[in-house]
Short mmCIF file of C-alpha atoms in Angstrom, two decimals:
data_model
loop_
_atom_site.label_atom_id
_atom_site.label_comp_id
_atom_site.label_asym_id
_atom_site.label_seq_id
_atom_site.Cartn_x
_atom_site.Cartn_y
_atom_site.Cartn_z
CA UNK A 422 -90.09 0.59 182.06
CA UNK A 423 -91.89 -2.64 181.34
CA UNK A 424 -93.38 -3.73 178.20
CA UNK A 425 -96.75 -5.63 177.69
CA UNK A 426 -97.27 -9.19 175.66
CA UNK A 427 -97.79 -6.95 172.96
CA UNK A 428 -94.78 -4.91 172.38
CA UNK A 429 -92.77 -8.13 172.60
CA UNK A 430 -94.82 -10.14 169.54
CA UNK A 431 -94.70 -6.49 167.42
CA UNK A 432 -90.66 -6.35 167.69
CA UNK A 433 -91.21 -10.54 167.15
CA UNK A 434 -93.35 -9.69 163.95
CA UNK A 435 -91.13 -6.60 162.41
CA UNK A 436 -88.22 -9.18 163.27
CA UNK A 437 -89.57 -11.57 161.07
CA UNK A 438 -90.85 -9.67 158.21
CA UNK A 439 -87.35 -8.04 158.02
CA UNK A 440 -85.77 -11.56 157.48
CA UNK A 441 -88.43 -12.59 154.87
CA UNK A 442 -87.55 -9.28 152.80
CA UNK A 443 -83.68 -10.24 153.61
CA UNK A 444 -84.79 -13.94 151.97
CA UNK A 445 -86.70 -12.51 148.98
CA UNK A 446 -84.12 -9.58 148.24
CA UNK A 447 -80.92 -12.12 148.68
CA UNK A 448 -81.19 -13.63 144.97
CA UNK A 449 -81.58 -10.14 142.91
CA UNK A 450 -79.19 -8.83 145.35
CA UNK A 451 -76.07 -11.57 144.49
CA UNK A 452 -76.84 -11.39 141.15
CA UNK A 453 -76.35 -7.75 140.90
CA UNK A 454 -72.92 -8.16 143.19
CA UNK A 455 -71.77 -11.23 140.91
CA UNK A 456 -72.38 -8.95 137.69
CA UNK A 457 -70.67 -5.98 139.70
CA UNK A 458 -67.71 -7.87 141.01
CA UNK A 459 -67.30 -10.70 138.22
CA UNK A 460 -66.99 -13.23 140.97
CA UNK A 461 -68.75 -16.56 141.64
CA UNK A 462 -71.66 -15.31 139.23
CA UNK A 463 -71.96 -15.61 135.11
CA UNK A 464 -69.82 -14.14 132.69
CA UNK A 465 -70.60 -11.00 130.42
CA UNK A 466 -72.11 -11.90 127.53
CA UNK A 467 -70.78 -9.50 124.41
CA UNK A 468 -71.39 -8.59 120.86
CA UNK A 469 -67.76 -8.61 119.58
CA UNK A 470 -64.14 -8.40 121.22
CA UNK A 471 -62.16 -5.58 122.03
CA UNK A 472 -60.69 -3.20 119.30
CA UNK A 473 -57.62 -3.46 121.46
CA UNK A 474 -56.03 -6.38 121.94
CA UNK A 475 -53.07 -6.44 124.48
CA UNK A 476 -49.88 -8.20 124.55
CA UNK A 477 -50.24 -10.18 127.10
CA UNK A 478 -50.70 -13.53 127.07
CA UNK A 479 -52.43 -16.23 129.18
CA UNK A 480 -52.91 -19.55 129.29
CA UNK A 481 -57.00 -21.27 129.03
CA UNK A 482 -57.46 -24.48 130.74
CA UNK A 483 -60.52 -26.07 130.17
CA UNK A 484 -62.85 -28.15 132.42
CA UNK A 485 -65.69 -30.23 131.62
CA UNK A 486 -68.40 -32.25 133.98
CA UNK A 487 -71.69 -33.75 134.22
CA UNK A 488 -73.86 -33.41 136.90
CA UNK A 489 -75.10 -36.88 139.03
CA UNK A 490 -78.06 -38.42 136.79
CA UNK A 491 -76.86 -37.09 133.53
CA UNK A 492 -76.06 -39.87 131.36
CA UNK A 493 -73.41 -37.71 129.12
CA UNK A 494 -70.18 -37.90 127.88
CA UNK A 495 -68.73 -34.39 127.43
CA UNK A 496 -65.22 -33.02 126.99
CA UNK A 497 -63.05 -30.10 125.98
CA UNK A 498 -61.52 -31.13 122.69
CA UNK A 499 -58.69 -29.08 123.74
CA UNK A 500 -57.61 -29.08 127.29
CA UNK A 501 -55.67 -25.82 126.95
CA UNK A 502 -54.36 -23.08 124.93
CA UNK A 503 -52.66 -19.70 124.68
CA UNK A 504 -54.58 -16.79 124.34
CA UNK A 505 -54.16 -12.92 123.73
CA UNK A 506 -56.44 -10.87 125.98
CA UNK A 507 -58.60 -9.12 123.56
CA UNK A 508 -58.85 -11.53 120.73
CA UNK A 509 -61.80 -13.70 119.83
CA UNK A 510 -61.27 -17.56 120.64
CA UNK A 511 -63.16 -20.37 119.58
CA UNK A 512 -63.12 -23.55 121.76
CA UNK A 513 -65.00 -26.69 120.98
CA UNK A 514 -66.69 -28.97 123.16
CA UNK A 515 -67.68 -32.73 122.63
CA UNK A 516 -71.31 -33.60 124.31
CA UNK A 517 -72.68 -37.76 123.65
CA UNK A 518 -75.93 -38.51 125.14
CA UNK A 519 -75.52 -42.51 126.50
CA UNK A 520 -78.70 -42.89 127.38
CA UNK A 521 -81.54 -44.66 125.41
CA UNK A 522 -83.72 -41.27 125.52
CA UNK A 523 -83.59 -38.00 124.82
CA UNK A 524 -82.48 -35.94 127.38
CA UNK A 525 -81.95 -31.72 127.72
CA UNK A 526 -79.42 -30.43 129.74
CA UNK A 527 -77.87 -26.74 130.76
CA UNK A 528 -74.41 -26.09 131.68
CA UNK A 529 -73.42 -23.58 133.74
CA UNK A 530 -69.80 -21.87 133.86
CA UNK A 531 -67.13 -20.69 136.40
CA UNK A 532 -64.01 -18.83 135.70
CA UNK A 533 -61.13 -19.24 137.79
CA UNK A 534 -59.16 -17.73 139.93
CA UNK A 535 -62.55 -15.86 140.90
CA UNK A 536 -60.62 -12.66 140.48
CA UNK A 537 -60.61 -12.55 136.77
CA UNK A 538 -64.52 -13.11 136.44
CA UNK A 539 -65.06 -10.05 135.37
CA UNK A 540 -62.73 -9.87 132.60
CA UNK A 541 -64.11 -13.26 130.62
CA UNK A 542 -66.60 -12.24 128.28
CA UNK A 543 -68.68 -15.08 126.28
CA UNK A 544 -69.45 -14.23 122.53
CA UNK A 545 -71.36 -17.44 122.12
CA UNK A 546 -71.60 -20.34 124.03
CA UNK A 547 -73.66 -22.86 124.42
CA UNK A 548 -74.18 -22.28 127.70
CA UNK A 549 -76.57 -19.66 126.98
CA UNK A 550 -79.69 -21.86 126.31
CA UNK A 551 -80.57 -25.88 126.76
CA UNK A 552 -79.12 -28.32 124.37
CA UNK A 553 -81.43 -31.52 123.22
CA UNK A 554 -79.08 -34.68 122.64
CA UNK A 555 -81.18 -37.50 121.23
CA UNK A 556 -80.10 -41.47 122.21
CA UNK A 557 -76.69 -41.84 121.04
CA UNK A 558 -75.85 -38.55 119.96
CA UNK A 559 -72.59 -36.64 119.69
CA UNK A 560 -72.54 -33.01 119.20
CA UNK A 561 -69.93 -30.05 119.62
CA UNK A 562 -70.30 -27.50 121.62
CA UNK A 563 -68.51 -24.51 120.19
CA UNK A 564 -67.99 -21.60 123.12
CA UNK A 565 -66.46 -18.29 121.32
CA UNK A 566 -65.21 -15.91 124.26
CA UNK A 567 -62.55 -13.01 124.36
CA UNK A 568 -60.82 -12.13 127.93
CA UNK A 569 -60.59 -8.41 128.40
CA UNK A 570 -57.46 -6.51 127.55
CA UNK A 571 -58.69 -4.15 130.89
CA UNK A 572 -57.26 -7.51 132.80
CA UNK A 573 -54.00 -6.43 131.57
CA UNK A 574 -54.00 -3.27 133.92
CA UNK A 575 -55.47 -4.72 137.02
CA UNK A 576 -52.11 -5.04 139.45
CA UNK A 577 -54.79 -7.79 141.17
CA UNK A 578 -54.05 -9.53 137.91
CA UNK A 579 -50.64 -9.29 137.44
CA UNK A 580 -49.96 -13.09 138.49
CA UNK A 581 -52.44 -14.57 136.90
CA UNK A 582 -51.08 -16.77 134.21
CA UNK A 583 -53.44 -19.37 133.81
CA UNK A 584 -57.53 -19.00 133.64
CA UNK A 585 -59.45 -22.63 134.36
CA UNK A 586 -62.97 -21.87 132.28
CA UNK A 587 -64.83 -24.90 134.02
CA UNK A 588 -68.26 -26.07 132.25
CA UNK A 589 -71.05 -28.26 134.26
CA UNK A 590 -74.11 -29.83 132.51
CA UNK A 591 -76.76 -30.49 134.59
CA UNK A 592 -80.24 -32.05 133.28
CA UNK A 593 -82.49 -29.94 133.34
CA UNK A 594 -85.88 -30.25 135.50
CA UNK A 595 -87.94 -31.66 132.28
CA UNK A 596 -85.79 -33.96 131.19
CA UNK A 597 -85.45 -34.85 135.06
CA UNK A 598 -89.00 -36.13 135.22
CA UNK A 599 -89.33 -37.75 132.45
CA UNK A 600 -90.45 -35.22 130.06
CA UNK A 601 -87.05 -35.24 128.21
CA UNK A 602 -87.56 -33.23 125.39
CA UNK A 603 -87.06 -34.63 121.41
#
């Protein structure tokens, strides 16, 4: 059986569309697997911690960056600590702006081993909106989070020890061009 020109530019065309859906679906759809699964995407953002706090301990290592172009200082002002899963904890972060200007930047977080995403919950943090450091400035940075006592009876878990809660300011696309905010 032999097809025209036309069959062959229709399959071409349906081809096509199918990948642009595939492009415009790909973003709601990894957000919805990273909220799902806990890995690679944000943590869950909570009211309070758990009435039940567990045993267990672990140990929180902290990690701090700026992004290429960001002319910040910023730092854990405690590179690690014991936790108990369930209970709230508080850790403080040290941001300077070096620059001359204002600048606004946005951190984003990671948890790892990518495993445990699911079970870090933030409380408050301060990555959950832009922060405006004028010329010179020095502010902390407090992050209040609890780790889920659930993590306790995940055998996936079982040899996790230590959590690395990594931070990363970037500037953001304002204060990019120019248009720093003050």
């Amino acid at each position: 059986m032999k097809r025209g020109p036309g069959a062959t530019v229709a399959a071409l065309v349906v081809i096509v569309a199918a990948m642009i859906g595939l492009v415009i679906a790909s973003v709601p759809l990894y957000r919805a697997f990273c909220t799902a699964t806990g890995i690679g995407g944000p943590p869950k953002q909570v009211a309070a911690a758990s009435e039940h706090a567990s045993d267990r301990m672990v140990t929180i290592r902290f990690d701090a960056s700026v992004a290429k172009g960001l002319d910040w200082r910023f730092a854990p002002q405690v590179r690690e600590m014991r936790v108990r899963l369930g209970e709230d904890t508080l850790a403080v972060f040290t941001a300077t702006n070096l620059s001359d200007h204002p600048i606004t930047g946005n951190a984003v977080f990671n948890a790892t081993p990518d495993k445990i995403g699911r079970y870090v919950a933030k409380i408050q943090c301060f990555c959950f909106s832009e922060q405006v450091l004028q010329p010179g400035q020095t502010v902390e940075l407090p992050v209040t989070f609890v780790i889920d006592p659930a993590m306790a009876s995940d055998p996936h878990t079982d040899e996790v020890g230590t959590i690395t809660l990594s931070y990363t300011f970037f500037r953001t696309e304002e204060s990019a061009n120019g248009r720093g905010r003050s």
